[in-house]
mmCIF file with all atom_site columns, N, CA and C in Angstrom:
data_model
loop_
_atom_site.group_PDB
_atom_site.id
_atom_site.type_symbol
_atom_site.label_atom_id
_atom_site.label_alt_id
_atom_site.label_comp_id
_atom_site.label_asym_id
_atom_site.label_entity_id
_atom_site.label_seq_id
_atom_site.pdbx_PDB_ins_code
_atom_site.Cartn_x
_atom_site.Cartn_y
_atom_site.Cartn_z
_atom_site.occupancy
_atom_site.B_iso_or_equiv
_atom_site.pdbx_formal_charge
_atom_site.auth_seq_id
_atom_site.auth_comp_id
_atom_site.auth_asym_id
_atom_site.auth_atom_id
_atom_site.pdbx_PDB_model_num
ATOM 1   N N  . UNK A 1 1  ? 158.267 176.606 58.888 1.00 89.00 ? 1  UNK A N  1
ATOM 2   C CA . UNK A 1 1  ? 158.710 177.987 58.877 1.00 89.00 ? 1  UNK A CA 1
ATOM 3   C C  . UNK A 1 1  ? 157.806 178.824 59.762 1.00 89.00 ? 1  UNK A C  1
ATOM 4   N N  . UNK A 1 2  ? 158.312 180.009 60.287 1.00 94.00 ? 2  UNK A N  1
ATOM 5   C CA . UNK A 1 2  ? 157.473 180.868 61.229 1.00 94.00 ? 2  UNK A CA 1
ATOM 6   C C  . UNK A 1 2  ? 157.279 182.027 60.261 1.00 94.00 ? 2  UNK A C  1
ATOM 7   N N  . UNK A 1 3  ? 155.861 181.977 61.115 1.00 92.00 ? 3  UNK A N  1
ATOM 8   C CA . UNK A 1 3  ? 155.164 183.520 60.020 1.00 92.00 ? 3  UNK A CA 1
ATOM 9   C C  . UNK A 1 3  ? 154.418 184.550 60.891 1.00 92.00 ? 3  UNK A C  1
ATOM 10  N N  . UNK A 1 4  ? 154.839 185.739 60.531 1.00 94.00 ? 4  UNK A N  1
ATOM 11  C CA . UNK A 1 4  ? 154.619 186.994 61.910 1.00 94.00 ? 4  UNK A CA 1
ATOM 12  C C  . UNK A 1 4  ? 152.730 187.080 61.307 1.00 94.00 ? 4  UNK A C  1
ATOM 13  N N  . UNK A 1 5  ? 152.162 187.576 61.830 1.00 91.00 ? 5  UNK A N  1
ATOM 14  C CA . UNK A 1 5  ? 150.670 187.244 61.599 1.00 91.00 ? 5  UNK A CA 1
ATOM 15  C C  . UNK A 1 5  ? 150.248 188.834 62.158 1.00 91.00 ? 5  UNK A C  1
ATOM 16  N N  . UNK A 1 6  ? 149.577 189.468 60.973 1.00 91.00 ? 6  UNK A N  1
ATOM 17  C CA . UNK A 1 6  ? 149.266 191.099 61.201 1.00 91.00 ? 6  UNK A CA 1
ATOM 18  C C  . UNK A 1 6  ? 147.704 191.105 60.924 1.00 91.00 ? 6  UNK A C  1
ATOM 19  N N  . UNK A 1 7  ? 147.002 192.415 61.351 1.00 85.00 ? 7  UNK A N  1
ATOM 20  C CA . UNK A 1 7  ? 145.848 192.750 61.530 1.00 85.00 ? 7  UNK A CA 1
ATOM 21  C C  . UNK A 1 7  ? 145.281 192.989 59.890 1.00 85.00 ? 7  UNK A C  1
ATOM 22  N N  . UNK A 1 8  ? 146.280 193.362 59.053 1.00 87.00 ? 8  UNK A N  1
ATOM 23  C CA . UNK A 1 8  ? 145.864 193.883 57.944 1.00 87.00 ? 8  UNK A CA 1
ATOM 24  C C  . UNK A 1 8  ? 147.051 193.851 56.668 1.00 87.00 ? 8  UNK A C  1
ATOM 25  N N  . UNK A 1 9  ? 146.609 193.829 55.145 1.00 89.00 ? 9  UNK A N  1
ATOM 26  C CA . UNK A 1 9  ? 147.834 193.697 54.252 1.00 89.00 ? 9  UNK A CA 1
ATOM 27  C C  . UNK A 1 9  ? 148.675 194.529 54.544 1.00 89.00 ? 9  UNK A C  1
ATOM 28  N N  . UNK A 1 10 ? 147.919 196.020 54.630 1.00 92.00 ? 10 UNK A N  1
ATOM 29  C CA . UNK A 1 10 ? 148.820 197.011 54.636 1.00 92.00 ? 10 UNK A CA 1
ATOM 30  C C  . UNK A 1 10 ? 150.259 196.994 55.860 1.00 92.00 ? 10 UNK A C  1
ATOM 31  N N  . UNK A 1 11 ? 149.448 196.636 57.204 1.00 93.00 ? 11 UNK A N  1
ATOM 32  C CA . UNK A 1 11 ? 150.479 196.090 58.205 1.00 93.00 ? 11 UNK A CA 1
ATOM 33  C C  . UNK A 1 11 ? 151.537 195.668 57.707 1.00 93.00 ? 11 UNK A C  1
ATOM 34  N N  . UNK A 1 12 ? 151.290 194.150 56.710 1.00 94.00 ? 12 UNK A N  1
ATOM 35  C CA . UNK A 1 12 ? 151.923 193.155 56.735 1.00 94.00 ? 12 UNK A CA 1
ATOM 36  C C  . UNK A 1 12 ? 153.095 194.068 55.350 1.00 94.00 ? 12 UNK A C  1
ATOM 37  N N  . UNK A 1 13 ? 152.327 194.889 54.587 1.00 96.00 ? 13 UNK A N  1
ATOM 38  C CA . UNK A 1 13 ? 153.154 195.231 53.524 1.00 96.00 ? 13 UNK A CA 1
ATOM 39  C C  . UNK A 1 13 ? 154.498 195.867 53.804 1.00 96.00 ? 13 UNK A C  1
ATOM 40  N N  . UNK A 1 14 ? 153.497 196.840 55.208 1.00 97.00 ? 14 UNK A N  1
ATOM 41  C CA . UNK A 1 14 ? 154.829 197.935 56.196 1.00 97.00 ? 14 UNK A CA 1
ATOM 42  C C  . UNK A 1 14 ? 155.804 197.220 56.048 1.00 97.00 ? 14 UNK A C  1
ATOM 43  N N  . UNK A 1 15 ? 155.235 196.093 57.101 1.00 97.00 ? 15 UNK A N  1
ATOM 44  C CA . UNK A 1 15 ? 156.611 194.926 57.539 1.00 97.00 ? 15 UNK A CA 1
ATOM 45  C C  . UNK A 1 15 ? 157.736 194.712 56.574 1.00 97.00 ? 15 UNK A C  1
ATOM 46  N N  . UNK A 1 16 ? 157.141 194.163 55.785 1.00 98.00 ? 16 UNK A N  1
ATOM 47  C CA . UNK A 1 16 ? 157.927 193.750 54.588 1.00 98.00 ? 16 UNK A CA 1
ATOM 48  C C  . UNK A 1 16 ? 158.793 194.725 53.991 1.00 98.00 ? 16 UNK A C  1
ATOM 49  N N  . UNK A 1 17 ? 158.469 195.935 53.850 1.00 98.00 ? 17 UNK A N  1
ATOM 50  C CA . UNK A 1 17 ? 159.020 196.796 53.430 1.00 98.00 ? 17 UNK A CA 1
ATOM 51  C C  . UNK A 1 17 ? 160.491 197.162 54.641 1.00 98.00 ? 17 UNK A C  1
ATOM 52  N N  . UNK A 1 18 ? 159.815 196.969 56.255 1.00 97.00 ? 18 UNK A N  1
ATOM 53  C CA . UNK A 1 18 ? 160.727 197.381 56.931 1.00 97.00 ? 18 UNK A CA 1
ATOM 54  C C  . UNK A 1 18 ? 161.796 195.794 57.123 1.00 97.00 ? 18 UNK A C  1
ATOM 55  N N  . UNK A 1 19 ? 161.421 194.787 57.218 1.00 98.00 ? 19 UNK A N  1
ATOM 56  C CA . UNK A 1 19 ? 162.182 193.549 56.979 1.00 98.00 ? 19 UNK A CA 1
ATOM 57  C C  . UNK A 1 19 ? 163.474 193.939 56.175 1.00 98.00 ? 19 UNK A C  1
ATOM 58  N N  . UNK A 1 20 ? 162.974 193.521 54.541 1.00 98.00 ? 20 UNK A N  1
ATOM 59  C CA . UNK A 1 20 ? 163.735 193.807 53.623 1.00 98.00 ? 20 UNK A CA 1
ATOM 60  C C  . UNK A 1 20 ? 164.697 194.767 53.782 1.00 98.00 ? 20 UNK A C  1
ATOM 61  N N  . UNK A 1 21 ? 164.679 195.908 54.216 1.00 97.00 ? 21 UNK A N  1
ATOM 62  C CA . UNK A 1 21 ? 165.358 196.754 54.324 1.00 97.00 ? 21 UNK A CA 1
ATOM 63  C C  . UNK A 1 21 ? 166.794 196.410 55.299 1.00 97.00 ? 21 UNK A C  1
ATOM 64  N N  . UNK A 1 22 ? 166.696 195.206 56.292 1.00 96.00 ? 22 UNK A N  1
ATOM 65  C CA . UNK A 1 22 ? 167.516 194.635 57.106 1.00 96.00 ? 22 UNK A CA 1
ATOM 66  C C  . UNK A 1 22 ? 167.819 193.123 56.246 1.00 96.00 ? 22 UNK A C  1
ATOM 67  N N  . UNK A 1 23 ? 167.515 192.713 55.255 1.00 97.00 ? 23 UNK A N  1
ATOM 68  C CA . UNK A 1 23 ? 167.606 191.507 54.589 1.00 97.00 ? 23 UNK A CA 1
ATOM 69  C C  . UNK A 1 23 ? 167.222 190.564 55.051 1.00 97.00 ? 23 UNK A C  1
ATOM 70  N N  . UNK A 1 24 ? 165.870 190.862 56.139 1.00 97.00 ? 24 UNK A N  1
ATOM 71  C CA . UNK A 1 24 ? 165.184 189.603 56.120 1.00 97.00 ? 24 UNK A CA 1
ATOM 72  C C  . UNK A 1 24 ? 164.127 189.338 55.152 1.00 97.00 ? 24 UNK A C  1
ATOM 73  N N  . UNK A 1 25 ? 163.884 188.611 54.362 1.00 97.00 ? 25 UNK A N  1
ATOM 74  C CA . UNK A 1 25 ? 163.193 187.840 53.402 1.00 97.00 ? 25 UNK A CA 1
ATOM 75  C C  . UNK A 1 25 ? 161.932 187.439 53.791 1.00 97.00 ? 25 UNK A C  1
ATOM 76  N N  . UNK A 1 26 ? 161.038 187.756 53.101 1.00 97.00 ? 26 UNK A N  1
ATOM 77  C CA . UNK A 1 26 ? 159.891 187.104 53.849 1.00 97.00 ? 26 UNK A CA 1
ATOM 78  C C  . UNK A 1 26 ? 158.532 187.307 52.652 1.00 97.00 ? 26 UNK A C  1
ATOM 79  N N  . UNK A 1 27 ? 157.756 185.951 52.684 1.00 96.00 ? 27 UNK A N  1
ATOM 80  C CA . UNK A 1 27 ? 156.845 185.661 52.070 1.00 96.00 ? 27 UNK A CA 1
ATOM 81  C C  . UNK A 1 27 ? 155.028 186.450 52.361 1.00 96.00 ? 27 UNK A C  1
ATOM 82  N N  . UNK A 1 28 ? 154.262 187.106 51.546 1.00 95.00 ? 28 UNK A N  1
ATOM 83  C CA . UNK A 1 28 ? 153.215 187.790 51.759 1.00 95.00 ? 28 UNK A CA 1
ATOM 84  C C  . UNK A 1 28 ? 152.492 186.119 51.608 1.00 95.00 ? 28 UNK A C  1
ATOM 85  N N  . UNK A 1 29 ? 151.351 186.037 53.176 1.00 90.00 ? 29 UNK A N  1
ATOM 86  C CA . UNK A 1 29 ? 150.990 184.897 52.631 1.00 90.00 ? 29 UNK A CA 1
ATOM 87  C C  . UNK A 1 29 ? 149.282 184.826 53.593 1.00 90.00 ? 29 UNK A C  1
ATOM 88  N N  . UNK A 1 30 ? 148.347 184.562 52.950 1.00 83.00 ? 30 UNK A N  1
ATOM 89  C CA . UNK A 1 30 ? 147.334 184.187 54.158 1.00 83.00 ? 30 UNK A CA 1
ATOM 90  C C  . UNK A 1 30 ? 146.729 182.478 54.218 1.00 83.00 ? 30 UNK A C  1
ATOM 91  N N  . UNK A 1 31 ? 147.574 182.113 55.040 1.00 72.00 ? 31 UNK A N  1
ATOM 92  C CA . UNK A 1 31 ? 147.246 180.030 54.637 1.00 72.00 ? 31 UNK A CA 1
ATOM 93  C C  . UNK A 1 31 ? 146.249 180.034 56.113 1.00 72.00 ? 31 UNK A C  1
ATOM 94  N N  . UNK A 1 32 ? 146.286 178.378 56.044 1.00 73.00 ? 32 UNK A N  1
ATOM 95  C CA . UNK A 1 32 ? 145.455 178.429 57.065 1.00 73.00 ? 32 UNK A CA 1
ATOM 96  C C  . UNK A 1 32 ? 145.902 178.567 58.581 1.00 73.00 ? 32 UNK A C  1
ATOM 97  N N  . UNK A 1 33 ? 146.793 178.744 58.482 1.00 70.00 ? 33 UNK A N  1
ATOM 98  C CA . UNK A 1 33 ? 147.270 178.409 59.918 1.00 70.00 ? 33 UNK A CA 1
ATOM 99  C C  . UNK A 1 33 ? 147.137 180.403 60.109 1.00 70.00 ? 33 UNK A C  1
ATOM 100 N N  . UNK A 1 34 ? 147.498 180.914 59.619 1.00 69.00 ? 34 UNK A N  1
ATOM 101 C CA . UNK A 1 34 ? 146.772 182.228 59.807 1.00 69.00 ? 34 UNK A CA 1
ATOM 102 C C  . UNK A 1 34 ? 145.663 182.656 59.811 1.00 69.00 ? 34 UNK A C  1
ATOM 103 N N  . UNK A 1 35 ? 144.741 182.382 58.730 1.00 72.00 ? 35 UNK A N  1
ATOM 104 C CA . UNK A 1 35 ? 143.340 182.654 59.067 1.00 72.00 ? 35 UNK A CA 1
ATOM 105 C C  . UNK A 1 35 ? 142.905 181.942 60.190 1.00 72.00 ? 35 UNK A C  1
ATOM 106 N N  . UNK A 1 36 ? 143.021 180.713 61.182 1.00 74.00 ? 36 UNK A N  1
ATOM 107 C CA . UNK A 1 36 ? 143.124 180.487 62.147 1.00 74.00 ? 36 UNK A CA 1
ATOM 108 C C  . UNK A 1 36 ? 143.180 180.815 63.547 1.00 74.00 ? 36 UNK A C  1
ATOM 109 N N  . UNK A 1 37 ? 144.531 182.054 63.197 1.00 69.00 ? 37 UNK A N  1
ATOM 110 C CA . UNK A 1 37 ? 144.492 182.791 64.332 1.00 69.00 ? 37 UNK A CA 1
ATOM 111 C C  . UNK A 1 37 ? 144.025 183.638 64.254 1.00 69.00 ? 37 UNK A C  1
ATOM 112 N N  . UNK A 1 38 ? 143.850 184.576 63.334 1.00 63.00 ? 38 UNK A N  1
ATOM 113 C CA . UNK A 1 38 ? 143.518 185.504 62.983 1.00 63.00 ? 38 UNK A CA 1
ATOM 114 C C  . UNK A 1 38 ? 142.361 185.755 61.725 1.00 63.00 ? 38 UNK A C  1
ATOM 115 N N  . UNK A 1 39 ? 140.843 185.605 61.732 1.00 71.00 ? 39 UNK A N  1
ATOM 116 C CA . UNK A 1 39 ? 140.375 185.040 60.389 1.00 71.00 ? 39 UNK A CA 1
ATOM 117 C C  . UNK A 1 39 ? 140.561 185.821 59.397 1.00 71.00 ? 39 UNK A C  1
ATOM 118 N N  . UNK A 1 40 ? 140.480 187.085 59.121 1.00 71.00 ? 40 UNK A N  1
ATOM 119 C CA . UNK A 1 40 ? 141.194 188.286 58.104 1.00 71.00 ? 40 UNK A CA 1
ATOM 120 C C  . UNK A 1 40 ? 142.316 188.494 58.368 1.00 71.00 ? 40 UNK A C  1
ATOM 121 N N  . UNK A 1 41 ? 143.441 188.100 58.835 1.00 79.00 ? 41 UNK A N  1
ATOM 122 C CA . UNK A 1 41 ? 144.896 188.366 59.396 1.00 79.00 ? 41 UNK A CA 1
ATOM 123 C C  . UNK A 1 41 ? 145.493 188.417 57.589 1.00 79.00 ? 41 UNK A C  1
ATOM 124 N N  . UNK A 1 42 ? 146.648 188.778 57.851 1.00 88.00 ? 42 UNK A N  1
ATOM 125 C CA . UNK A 1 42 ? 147.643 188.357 56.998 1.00 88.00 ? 42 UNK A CA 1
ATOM 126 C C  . UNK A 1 42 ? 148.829 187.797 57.635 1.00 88.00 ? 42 UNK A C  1
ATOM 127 N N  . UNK A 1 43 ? 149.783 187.256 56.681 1.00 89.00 ? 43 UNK A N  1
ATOM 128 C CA . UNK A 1 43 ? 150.998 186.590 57.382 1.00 89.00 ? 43 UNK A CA 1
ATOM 129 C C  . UNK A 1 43 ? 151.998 186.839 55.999 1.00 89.00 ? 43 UNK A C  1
ATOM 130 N N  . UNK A 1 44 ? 153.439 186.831 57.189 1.00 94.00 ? 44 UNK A N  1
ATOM 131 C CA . UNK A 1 44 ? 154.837 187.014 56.430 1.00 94.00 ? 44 UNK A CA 1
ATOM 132 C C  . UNK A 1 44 ? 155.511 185.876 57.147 1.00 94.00 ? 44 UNK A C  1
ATOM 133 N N  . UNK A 1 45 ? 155.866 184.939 56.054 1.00 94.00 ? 45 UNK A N  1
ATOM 134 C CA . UNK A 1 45 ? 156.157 183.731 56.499 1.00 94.00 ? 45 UNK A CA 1
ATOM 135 C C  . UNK A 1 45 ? 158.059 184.048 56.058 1.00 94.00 ? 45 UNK A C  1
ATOM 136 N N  . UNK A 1 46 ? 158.957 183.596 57.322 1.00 96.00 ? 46 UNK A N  1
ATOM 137 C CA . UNK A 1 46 ? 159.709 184.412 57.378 1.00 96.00 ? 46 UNK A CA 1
ATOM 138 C C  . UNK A 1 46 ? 160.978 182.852 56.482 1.00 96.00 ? 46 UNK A C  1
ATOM 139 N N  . UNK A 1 47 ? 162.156 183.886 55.375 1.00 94.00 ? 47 UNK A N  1
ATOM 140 C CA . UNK A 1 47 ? 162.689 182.884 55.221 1.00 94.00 ? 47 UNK A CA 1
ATOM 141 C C  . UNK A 1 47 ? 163.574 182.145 55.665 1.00 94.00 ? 47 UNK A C  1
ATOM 142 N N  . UNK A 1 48 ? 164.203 182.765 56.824 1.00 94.00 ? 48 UNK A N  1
ATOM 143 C CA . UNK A 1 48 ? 165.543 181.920 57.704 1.00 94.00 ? 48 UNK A CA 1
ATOM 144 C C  . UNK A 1 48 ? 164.727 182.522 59.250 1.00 94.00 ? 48 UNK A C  1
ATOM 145 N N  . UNK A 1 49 ? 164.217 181.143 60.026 1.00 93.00 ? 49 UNK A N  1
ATOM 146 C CA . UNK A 1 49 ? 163.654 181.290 61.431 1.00 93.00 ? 49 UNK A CA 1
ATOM 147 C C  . UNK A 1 49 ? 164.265 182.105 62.298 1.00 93.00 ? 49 UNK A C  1
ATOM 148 N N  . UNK A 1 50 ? 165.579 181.926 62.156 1.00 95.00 ? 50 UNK A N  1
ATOM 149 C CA . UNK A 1 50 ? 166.643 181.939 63.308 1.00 95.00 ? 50 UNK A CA 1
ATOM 150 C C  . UNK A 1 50 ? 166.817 183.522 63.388 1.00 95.00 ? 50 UNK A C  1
ATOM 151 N N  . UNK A 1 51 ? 166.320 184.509 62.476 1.00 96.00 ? 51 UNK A N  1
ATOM 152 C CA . UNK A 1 51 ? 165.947 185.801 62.709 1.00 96.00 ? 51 UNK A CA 1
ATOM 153 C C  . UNK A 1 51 ? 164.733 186.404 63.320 1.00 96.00 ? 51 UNK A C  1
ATOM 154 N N  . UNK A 1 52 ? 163.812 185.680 63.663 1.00 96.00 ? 52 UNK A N  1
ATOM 155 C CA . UNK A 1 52 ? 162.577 185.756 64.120 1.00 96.00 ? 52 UNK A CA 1
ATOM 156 C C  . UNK A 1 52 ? 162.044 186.674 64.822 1.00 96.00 ? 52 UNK A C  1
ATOM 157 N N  . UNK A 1 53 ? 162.982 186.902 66.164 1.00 96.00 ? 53 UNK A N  1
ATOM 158 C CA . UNK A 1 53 ? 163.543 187.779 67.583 1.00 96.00 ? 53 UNK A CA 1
ATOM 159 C C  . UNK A 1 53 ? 163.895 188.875 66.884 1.00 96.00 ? 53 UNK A C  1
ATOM 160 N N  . UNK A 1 54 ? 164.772 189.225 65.988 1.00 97.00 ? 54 UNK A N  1
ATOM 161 C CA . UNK A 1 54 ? 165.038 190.292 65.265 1.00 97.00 ? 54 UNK A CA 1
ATOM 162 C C  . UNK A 1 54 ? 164.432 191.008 64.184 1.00 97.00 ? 54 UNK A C  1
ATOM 163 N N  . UNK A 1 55 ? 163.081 190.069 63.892 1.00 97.00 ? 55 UNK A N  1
ATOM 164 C CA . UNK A 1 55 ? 162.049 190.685 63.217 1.00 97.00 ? 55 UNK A CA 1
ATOM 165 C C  . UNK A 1 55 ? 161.170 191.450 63.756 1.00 97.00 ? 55 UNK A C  1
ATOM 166 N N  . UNK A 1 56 ? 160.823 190.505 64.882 1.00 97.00 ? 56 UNK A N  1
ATOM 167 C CA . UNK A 1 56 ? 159.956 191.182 66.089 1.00 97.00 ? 56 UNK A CA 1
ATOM 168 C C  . UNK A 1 56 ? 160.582 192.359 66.940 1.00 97.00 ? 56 UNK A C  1
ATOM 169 N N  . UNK A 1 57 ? 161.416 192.276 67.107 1.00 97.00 ? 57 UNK A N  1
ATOM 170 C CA . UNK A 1 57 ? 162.157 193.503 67.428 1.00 97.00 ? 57 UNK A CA 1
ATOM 171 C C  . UNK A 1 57 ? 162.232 194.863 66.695 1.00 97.00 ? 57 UNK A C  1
ATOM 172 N N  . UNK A 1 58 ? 162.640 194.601 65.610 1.00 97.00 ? 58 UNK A N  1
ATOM 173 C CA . UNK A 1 58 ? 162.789 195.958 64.843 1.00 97.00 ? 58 UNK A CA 1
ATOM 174 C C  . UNK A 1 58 ? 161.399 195.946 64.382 1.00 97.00 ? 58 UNK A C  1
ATOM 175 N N  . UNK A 1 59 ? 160.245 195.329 64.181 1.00 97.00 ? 59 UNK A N  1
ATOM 176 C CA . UNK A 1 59 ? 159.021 195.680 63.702 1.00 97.00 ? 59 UNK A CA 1
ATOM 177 C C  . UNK A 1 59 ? 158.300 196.446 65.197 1.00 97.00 ? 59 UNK A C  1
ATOM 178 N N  . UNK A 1 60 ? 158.276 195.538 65.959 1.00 96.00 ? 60 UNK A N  1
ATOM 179 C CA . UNK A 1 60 ? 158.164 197.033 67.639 1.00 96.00 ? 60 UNK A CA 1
ATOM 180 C C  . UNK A 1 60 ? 158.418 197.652 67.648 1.00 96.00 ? 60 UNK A C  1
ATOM 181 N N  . UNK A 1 61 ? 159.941 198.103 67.197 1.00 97.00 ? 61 UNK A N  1
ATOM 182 C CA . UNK A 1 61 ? 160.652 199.388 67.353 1.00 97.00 ? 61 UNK A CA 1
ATOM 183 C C  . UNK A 1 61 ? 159.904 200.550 66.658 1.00 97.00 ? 61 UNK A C  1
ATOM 184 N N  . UNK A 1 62 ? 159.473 199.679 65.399 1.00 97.00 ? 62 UNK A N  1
ATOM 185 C CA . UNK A 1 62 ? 158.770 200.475 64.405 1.00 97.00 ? 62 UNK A CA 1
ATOM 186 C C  . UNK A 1 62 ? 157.224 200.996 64.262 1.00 97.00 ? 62 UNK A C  1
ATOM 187 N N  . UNK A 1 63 ? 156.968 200.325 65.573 1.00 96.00 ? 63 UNK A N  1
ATOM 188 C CA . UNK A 1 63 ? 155.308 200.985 66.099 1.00 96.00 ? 63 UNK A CA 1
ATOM 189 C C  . UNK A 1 63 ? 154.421 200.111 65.207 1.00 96.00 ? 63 UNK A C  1
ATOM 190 N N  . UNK A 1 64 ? 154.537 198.682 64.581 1.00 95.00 ? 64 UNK A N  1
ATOM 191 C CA . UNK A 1 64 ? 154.596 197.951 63.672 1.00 95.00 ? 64 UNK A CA 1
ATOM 192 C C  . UNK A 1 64 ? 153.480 196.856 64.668 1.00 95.00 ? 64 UNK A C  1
ATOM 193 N N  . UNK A 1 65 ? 152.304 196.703 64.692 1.00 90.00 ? 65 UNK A N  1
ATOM 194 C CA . UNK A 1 65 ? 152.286 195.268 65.609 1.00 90.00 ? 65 UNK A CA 1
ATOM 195 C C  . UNK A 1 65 ? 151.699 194.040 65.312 1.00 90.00 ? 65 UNK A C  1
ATOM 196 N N  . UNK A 1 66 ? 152.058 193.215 65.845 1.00 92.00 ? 66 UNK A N  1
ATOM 197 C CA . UNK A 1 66 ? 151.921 191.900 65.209 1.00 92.00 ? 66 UNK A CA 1
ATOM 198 C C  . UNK A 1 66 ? 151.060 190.813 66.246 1.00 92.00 ? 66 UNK A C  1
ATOM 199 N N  . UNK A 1 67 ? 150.087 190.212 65.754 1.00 88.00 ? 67 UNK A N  1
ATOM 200 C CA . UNK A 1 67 ? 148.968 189.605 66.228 1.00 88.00 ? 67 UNK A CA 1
ATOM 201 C C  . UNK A 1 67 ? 149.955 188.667 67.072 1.00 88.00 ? 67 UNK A C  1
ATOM 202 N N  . UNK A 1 68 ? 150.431 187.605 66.133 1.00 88.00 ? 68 UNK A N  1
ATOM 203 C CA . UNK A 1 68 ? 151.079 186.921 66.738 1.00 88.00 ? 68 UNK A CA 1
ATOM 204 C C  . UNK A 1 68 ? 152.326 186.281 65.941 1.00 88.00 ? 68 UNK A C  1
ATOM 205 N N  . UNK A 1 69 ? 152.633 184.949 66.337 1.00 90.00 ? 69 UNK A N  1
ATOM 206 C CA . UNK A 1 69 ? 153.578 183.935 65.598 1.00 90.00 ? 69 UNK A CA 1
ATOM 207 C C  . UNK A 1 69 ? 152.716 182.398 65.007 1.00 90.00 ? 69 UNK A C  1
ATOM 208 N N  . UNK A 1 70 ? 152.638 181.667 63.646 1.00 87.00 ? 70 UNK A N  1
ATOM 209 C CA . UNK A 1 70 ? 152.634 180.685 64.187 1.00 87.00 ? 70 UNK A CA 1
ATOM 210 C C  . UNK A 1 70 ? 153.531 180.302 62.911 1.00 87.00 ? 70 UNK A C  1
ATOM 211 N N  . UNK A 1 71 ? 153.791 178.718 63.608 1.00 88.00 ? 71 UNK A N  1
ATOM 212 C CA . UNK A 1 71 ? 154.239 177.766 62.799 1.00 88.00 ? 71 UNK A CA 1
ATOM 213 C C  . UNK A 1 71 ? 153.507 177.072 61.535 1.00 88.00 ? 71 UNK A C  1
ATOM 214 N N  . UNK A 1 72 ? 154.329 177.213 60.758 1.00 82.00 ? 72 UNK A N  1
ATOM 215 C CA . UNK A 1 72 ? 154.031 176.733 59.206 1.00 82.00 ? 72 UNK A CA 1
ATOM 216 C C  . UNK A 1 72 ? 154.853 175.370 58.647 1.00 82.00 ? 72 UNK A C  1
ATOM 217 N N  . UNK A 1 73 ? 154.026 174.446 58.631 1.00 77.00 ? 73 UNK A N  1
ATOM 218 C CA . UNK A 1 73 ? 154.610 173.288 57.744 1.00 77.00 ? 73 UNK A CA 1
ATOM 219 C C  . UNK A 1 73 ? 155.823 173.097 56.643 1.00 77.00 ? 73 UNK A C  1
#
């Protein structure tokens, strides 16, 4: 699964809050593949991939920014 990877909870909470609101689903999570990229990061591990582009999108739109992407087992 792919997980958007933010600077901070609160970031990641925004997100979530602005996700949901479009019915994307998504998990509050800090594993390792995030602390990794990010060592205090947080991550929203997203539940259907194939929206991914449209997460990242409307979270830009939203002045929202996101460290990065990675892949989750």
């Amino acid at each position: 699964q792919m997980t958007l990877v933010f600077t901070s909870v609160t970031y990641a909470i925004k997100a979530q809050r602005l996700l949901a609101a479009r019915y994307i689903h998504t998990a509050l999570t800090r594993s390792a593949a995030v602390t990794a990229l990010r060592g205090c990061g947080y991550g929203l591990r997203l539940s259907d991939d194939s929206r991914l582009a449209e997460a990242v999108e409307l979270l830009k739109s939203n002045g929202v920014s996101i460290v990065g992407t990675v892949k989750e087992p």
